[in-house]
Short mmCIF file of C-alpha atoms in Angstrom, two decimals:
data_model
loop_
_atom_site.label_atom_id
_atom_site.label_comp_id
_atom_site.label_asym_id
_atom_site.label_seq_id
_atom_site.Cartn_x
_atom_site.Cartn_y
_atom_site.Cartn_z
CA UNK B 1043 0.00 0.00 0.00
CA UNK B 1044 3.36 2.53 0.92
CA UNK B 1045 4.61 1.57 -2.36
CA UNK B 1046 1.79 2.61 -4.34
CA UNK B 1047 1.36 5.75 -2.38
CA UNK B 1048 4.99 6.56 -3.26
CA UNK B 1049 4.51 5.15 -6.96
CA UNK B 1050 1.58 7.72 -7.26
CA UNK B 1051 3.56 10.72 -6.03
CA UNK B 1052 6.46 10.28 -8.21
CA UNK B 1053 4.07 9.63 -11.29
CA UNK B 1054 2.11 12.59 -11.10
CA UNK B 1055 3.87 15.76 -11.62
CA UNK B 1056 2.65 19.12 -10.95
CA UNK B 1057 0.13 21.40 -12.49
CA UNK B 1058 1.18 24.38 -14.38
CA UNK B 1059 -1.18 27.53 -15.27
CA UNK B 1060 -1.47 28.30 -18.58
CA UNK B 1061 0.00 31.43 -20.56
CA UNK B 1062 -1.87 33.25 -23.57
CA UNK B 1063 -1.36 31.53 -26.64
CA UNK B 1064 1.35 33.86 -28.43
CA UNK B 1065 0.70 34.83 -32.12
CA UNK B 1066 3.02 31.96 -33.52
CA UNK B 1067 1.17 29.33 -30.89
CA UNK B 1068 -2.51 30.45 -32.45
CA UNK B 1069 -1.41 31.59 -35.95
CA UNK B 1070 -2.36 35.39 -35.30
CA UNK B 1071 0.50 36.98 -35.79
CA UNK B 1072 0.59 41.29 -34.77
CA UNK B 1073 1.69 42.64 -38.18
CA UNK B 1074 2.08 45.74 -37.22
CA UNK B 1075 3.52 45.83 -33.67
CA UNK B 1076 0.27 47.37 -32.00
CA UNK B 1077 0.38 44.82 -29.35
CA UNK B 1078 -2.57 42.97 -30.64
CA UNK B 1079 -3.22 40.34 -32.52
CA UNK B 1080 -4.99 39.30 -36.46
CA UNK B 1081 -7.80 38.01 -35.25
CA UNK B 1082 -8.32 40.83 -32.97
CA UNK B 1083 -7.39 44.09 -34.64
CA UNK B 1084 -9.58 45.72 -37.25
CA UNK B 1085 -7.13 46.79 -39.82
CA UNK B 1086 -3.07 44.51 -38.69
CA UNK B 1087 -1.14 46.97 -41.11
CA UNK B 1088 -1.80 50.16 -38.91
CA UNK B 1089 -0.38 50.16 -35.59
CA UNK B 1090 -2.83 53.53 -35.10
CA UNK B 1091 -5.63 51.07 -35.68
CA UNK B 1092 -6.93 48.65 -32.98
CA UNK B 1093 -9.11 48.34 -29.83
CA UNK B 1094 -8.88 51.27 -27.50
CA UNK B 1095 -7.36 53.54 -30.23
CA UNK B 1096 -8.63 57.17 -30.22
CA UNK B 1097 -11.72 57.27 -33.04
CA UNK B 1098 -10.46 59.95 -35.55
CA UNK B 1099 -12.04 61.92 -38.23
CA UNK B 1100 -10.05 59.75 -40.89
CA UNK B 1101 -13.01 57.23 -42.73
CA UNK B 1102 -11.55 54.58 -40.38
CA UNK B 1103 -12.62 52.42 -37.75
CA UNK B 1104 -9.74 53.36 -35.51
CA UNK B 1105 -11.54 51.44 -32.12
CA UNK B 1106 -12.19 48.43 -33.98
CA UNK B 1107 -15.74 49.05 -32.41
CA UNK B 1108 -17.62 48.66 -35.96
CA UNK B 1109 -18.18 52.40 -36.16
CA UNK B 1110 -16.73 55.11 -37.90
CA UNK B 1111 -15.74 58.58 -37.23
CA UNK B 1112 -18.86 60.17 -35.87
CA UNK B 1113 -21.28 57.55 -35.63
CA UNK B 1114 -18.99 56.36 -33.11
CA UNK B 1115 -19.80 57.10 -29.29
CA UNK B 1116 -16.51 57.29 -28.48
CA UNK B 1117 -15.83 60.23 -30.87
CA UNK B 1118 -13.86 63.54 -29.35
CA UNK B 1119 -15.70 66.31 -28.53
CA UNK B 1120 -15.56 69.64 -30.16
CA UNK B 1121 -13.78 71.81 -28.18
CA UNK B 1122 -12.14 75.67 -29.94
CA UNK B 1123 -8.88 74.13 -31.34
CA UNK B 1124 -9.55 74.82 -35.11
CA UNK B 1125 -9.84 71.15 -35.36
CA UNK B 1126 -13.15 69.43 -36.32
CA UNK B 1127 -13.16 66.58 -32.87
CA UNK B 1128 -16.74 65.18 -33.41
CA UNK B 1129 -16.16 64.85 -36.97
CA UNK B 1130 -19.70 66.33 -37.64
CA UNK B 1131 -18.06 69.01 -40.67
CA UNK B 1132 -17.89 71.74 -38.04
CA UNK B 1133 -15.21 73.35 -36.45
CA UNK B 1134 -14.93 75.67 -33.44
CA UNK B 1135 -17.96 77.92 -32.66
CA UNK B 1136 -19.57 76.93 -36.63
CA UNK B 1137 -20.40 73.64 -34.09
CA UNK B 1138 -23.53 74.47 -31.40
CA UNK B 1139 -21.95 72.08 -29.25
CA UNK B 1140 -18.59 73.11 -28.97
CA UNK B 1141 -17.09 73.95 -25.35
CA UNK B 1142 -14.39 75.74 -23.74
CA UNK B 1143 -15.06 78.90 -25.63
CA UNK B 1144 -14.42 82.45 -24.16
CA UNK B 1145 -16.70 85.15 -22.67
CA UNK B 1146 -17.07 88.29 -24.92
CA UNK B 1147 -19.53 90.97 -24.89
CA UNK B 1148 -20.63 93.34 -27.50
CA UNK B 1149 -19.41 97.45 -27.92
CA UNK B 1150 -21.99 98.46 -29.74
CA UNK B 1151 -20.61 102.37 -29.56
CA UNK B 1152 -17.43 101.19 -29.99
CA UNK B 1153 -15.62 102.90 -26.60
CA UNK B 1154 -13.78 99.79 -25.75
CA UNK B 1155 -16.51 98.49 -22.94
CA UNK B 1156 -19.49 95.95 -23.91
CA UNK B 1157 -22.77 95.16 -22.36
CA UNK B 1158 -24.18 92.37 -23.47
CA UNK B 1159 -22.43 88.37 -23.10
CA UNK B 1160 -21.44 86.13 -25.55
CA UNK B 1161 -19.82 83.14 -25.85
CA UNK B 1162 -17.31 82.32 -28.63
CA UNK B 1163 -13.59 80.82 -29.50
CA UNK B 1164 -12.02 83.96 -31.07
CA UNK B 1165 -13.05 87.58 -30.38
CA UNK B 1166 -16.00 88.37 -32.59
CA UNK B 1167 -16.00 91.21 -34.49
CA UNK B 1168 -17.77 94.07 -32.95
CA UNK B 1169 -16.49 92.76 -29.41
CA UNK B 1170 -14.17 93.16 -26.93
CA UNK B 1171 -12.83 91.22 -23.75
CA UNK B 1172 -14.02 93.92 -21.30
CA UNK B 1173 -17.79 94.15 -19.86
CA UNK B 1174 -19.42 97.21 -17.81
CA UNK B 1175 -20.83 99.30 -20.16
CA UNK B 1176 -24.16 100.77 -18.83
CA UNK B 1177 -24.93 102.70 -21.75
CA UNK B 1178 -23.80 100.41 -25.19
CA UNK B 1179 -25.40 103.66 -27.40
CA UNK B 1180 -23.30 106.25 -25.79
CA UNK B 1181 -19.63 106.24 -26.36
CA UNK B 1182 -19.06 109.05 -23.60
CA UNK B 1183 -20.07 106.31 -21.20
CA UNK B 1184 -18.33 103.52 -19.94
CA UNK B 1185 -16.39 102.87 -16.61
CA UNK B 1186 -13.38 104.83 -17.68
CA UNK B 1187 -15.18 108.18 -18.77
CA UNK B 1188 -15.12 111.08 -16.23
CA UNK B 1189 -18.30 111.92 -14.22
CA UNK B 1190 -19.54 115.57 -15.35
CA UNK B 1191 -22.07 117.66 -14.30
CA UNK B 1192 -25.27 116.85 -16.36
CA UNK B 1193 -26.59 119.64 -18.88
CA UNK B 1194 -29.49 121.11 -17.24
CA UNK B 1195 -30.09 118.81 -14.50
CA UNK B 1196 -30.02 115.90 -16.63
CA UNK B 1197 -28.20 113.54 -14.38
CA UNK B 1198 -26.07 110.63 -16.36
CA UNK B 1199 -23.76 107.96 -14.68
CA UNK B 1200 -21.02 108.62 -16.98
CA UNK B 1201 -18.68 106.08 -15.44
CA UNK B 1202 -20.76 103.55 -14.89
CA UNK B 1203 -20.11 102.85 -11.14
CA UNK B 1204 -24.02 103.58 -10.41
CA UNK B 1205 -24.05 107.17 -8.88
CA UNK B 1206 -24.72 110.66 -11.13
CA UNK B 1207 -23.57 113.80 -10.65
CA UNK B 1208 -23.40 115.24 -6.69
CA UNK B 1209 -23.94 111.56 -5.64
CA UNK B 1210 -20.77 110.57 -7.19
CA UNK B 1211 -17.33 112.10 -5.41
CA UNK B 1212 -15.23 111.70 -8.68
CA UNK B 1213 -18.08 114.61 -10.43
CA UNK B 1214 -16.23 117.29 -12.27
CA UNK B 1215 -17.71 120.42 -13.31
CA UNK B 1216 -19.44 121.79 -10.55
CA UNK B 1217 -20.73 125.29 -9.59
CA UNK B 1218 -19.97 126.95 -7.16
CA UNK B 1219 -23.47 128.13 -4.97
CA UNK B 1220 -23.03 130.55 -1.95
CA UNK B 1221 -25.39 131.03 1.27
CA UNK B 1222 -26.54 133.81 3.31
CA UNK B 1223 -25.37 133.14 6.18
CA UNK B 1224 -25.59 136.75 7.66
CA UNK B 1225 -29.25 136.86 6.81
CA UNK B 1226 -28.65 140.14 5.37
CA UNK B 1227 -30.20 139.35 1.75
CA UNK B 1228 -26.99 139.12 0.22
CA UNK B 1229 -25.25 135.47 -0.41
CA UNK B 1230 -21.36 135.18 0.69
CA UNK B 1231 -18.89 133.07 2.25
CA UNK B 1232 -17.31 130.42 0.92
CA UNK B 1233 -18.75 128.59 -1.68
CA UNK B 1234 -20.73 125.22 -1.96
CA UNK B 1235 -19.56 123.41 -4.75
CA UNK B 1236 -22.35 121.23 -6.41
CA UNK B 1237 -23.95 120.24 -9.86
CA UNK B 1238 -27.52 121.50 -8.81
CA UNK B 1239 -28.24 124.66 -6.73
CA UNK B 1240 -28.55 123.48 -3.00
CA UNK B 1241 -31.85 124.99 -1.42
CA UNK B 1242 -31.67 128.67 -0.61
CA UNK B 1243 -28.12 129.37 -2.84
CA UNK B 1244 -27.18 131.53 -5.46
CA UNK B 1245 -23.98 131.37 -8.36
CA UNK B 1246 -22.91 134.49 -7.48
CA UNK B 1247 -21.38 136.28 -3.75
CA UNK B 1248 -21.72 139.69 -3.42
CA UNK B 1249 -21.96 139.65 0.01
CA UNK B 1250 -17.76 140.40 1.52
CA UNK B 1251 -18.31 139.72 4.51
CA UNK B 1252 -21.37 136.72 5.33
CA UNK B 1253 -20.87 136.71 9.13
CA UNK B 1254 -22.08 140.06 9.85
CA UNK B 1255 -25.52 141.19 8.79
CA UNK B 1256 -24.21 145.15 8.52
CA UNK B 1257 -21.84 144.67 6.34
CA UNK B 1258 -23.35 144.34 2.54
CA UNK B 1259 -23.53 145.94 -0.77
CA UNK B 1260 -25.27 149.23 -0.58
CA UNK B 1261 -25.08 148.71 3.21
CA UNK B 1262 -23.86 152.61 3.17
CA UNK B 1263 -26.03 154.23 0.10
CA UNK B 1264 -24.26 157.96 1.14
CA UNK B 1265 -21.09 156.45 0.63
CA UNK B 1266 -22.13 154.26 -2.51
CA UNK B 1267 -25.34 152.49 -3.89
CA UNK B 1268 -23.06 149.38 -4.71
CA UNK B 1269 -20.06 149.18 -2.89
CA UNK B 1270 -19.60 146.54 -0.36
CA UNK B 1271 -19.46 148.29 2.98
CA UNK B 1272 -19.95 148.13 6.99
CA UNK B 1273 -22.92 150.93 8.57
CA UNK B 1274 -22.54 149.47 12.08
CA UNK B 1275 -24.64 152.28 13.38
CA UNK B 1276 -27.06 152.90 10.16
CA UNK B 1277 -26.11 156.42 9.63
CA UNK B 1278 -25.76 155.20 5.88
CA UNK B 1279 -21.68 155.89 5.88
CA UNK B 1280 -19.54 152.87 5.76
CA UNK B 1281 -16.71 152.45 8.02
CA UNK B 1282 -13.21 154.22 7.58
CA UNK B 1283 -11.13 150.91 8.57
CA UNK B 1284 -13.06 148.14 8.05
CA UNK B 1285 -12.18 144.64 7.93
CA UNK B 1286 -10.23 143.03 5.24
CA UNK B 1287 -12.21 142.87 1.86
CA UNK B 1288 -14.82 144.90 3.10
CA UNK B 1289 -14.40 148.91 0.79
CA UNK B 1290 -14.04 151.62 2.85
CA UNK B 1291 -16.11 154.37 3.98
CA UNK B 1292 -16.34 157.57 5.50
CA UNK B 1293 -17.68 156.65 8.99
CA UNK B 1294 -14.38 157.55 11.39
CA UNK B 1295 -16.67 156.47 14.15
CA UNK B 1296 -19.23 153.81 13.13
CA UNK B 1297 -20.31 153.22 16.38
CA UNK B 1298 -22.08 156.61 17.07
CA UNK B 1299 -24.55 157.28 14.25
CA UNK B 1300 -24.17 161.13 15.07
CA UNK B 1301 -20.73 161.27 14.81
CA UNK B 1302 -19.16 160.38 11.48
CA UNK B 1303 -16.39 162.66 10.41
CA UNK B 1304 -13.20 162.21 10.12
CA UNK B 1305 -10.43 164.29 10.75
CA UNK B 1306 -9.48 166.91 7.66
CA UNK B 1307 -6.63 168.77 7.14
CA UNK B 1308 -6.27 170.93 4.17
CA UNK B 1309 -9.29 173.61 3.33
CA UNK B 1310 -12.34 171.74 3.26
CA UNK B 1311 -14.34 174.86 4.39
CA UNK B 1312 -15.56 176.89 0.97
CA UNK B 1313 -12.99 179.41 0.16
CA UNK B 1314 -15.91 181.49 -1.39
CA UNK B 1315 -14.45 181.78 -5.11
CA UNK B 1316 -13.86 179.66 -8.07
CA UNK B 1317 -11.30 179.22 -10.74
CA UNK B 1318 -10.94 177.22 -14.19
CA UNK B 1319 -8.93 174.75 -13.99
CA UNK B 1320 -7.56 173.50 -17.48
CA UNK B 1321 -6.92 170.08 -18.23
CA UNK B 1322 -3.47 168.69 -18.82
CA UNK B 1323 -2.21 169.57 -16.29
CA UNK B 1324 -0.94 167.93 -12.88
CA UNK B 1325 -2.16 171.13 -10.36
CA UNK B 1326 -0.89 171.30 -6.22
CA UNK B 1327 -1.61 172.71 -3.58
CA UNK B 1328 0.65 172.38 -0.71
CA UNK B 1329 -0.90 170.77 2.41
CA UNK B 1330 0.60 170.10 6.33
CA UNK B 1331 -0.17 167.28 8.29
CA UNK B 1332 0.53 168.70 12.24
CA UNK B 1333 0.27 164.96 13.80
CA UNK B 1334 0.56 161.28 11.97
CA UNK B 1335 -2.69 160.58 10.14
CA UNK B 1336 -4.04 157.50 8.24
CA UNK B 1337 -5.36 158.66 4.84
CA UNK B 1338 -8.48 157.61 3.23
CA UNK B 1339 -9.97 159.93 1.43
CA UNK B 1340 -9.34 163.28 -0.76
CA UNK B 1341 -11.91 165.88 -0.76
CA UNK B 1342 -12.50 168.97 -3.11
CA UNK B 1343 -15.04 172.00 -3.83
CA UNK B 1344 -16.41 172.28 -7.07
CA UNK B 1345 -18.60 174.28 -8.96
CA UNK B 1346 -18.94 172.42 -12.14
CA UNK B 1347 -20.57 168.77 -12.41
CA UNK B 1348 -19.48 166.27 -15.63
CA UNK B 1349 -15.94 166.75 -15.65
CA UNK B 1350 -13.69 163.70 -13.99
CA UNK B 1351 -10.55 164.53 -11.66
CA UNK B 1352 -8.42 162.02 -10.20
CA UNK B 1353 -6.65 163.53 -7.26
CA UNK B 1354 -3.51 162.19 -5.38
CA UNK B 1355 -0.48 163.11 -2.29
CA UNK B 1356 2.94 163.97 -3.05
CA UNK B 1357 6.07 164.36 -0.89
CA UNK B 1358 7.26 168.34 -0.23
CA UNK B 1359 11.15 168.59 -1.36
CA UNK B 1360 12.13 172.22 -0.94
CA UNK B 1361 8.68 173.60 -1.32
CA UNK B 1362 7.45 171.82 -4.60
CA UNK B 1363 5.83 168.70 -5.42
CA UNK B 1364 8.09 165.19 -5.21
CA UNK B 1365 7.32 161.90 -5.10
CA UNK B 1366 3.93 160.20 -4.99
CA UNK B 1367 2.93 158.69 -2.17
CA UNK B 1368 -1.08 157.51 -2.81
CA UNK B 1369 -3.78 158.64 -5.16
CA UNK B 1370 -7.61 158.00 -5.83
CA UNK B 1371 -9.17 156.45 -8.46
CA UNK B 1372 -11.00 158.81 -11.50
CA UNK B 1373 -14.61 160.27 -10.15
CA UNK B 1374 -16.76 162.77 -11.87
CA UNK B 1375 -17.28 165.81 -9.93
CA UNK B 1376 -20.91 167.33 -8.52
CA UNK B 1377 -21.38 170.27 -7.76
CA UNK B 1378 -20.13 170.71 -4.18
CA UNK B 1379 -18.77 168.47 -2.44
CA UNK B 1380 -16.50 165.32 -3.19
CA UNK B 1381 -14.64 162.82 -1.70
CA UNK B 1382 -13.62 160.38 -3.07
CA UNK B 1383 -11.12 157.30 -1.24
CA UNK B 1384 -7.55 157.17 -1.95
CA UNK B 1385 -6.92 153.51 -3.11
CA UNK B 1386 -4.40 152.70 -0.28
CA UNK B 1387 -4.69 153.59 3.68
CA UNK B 1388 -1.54 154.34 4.95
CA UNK B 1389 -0.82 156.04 8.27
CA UNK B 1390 1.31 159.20 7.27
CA UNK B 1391 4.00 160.75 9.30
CA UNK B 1392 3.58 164.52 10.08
CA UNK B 1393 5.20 166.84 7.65
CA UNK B 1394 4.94 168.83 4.41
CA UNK B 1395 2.53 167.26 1.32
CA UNK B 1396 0.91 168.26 -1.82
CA UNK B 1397 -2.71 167.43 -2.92
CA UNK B 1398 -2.62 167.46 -6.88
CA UNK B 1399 -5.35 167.32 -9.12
CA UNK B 1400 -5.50 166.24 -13.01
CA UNK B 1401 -8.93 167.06 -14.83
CA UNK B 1402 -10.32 164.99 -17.66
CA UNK B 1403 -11.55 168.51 -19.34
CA UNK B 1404 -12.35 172.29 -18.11
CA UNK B 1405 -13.67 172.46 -14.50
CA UNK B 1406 -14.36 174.48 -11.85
CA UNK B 1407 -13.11 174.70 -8.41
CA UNK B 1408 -13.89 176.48 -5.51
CA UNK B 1409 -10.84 179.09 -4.52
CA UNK B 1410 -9.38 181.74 -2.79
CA UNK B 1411 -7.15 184.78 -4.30
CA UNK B 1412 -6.35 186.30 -0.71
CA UNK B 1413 -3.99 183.85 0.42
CA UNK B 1414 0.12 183.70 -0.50
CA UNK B 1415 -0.28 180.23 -0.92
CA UNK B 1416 2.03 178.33 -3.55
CA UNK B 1417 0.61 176.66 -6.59
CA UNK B 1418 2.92 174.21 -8.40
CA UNK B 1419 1.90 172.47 -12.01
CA UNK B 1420 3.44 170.68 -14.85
CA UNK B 1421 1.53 169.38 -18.03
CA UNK B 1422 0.47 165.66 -18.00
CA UNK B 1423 -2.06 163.47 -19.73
CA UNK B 1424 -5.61 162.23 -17.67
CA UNK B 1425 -5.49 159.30 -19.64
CA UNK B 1426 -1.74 158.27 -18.46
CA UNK B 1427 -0.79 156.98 -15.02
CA UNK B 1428 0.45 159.21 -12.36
CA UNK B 1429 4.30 159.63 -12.53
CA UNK B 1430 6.20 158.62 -9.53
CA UNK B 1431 7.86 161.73 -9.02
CA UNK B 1432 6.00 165.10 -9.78
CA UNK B 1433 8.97 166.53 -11.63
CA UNK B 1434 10.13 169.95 -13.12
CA UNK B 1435 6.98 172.29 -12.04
CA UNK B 1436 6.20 175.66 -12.50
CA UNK B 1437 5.35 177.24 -9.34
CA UNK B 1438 3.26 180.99 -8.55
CA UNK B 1439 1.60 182.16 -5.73
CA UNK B 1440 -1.11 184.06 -4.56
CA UNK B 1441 -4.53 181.04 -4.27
CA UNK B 1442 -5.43 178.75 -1.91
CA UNK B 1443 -7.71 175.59 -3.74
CA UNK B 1444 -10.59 173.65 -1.74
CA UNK B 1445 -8.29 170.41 -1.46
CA UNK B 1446 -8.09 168.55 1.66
CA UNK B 1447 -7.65 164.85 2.92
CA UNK B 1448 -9.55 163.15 5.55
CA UNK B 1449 -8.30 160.28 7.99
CA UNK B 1450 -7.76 159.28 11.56
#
């Protein structure tokens, strides 16, 4: 019984598992190297042809799968590569069911900005690659076009970011509108700068000074209808010194309504006579300041109304006219009175001056034969400016003119 056991074992030799059948061992050889065999590739003399092969737009069962190009499920798909994948005859975005194409969007004014979305491979004409036009008919709009004012009160969002005009901090063109802040009737101050009038403001501020309801134009009507003056105490004079940018007056004491003149020196009482005075001419009188006195105004006598002086203070150098030191601006005379400001308001030291006079034409002043004043003159044009220093003059004596200054 051993023995047979034994006998068995040795006779019996093991199983082995067994190996695909090579080409040679079935008769399918690979012709063309593809890794698979006759009987189970499509077409042996291409190696591009066999199971799992990519199905190509070629006429050719590439898969092996029975189908052809794009009957066959396992065709590419169309995708923007200029190449026709599905092999339906279209390529790129000529096929509705190609993918991965871009996001364009139409510029329908042609600014450079489009509105509306589309989808395509290559940049369509009449596109661009940039969106957030609000306004595809308007060129001037578009998110890199500068917010402006609209024309009248036609609000537009210009850069497209969703606020017009005032609402919109980037706005250009705005107007400046100014407030009354005084009260007085008159708009001043500094101004409010805004595409549409705010509530209660105007384009225009005549008012120089908006904190203080006294101080307006025409504020002091016996001083000037327009001028933009202080009448603290409404005695219709403005004030001599006022604050900066407000015109002076003739109010030395704008606090006391009865009490507005100002100290004169020179002959502001009437002298009783009158004389022609010729134009051409630069005429002076000679005029003393006893004590240090802030000029602002010059003041005559006249007996003729229509012709225009401008009058003016030199320096005395050895008893003549010298060098200017401040002058008015051009008024027409009345008959009377005049004063008229001096254009600057310096404090003068005491000392020796001359008030000189230059007439547009013929005019009449009031005067005084009884005196041994001095007169000095030289010729010079209305029309030019006032020299800096008077000059040669010729000098007589025997009149005293109704010139004077006034001051504090």
């Amino acid at each position: 019984m051993h023995a047979f056991l034994l006998l068995l074992l040795i006779g019996c030799p093991p199983a082995k598992e067994s190996a695909a059948p090579e080409p040679e061992e079935t008769g399918q050889p690979d012709g063309d190297g593809d890794g698979y065999r006759a009987d189970a590739d499509c077409d042996d003399g291409a190696a591009g042809v066999h199971p799992g092969a990519a199905e190509g737009c070629d006429g050719i069962d590439n898969d092996c799968d029975g189908a052809v190009d794009g009957a066959d499920g396992d065709a590419a798909a169309e995708v923007c590569d200029g190449i026709d994948n599905d092999c339906d005859g279209l390529t790129d975005d000529a096929d509705s069911g190609v993918g991965g194409q871009g996001v364009w969007y139409l510029d329908g004014d042609g600014d450079g900005y489009g509105a509306e979305e589309i989808a395509a491979c290559a940049l369509p004409a009449g596109a661009v690659a940039v969106a957030g036009d609000c306004d595809d008919g308007d060129a001037g709009v578009n998110p890199a076009a500068a917010e402006v004012c609209g024309a009248d009160g036609q609000a537009t969002d210009e850069d497209c970011d969703g606020l017009t005009d005032d609402a919109d901090d980037s706005v250009s063109g705005q107007t400046a509108w100014y407030g009354d802040g005084d009260g007085d009737g008159y708009p001043g101050g500094d101004g409010l700068p805004a595409c549409v009038a705010p509530p209660g403001t105007a384009d225009d501020a005549p008012d120089c000074d908006d904190t203080d309801a006294a101080t307006r134009p025409g504020a002091a009507p016996l001083d000037s209808a327009a001028a933009c003056m202080t009448d603290a105490d409404g005695d219709g004079r403005g004030a001599v010194s006022p604050a900066a940018g407000v015109s002076a007056g003739s109010d030395c004491d704008d606090g006391d309504p009865a009490d507005w003149q100002c100290t004169r020196f020179g002959y502001d009482a009437d002298l009783g006579g009158d004389s022609g005075h010729a134009p051409g001419f630069l005429l002076g009188a000679p005029l003393s300041l006893p004590v240090p006195l802030t000029v602002t105004a010059f003041g005559l006598i006249s007996r003729s109304a229509g012709p225009s002086v401008q009058l003016a203070l030199y320096t005395d150098a050895g008893g003549a006219p010298d060098l200017l030191v401040l002058e008015s601006a051009p008024a027409p005379l009345p008959v009377g009175v005049l004063e008229v400001p001096s254009l600057d308001a310096p404090l003068l030291p005491a000392g020796d001056y001359w008030i000189v006079a230059v007439y547009d034409q013929y005019a009449s002043v009031g005067i005084s034969y009884s005196y041994p004043d001095t007169v000095a003159y030289r010729a010079h044009n209305f029309s030019d400016p006032l020299p800096d220093s008077f000059g040669p003059a010729t000098t007589y004596t025997g009149q005293r003119f109704n010139y004077y200054v006034t001051g504090y």
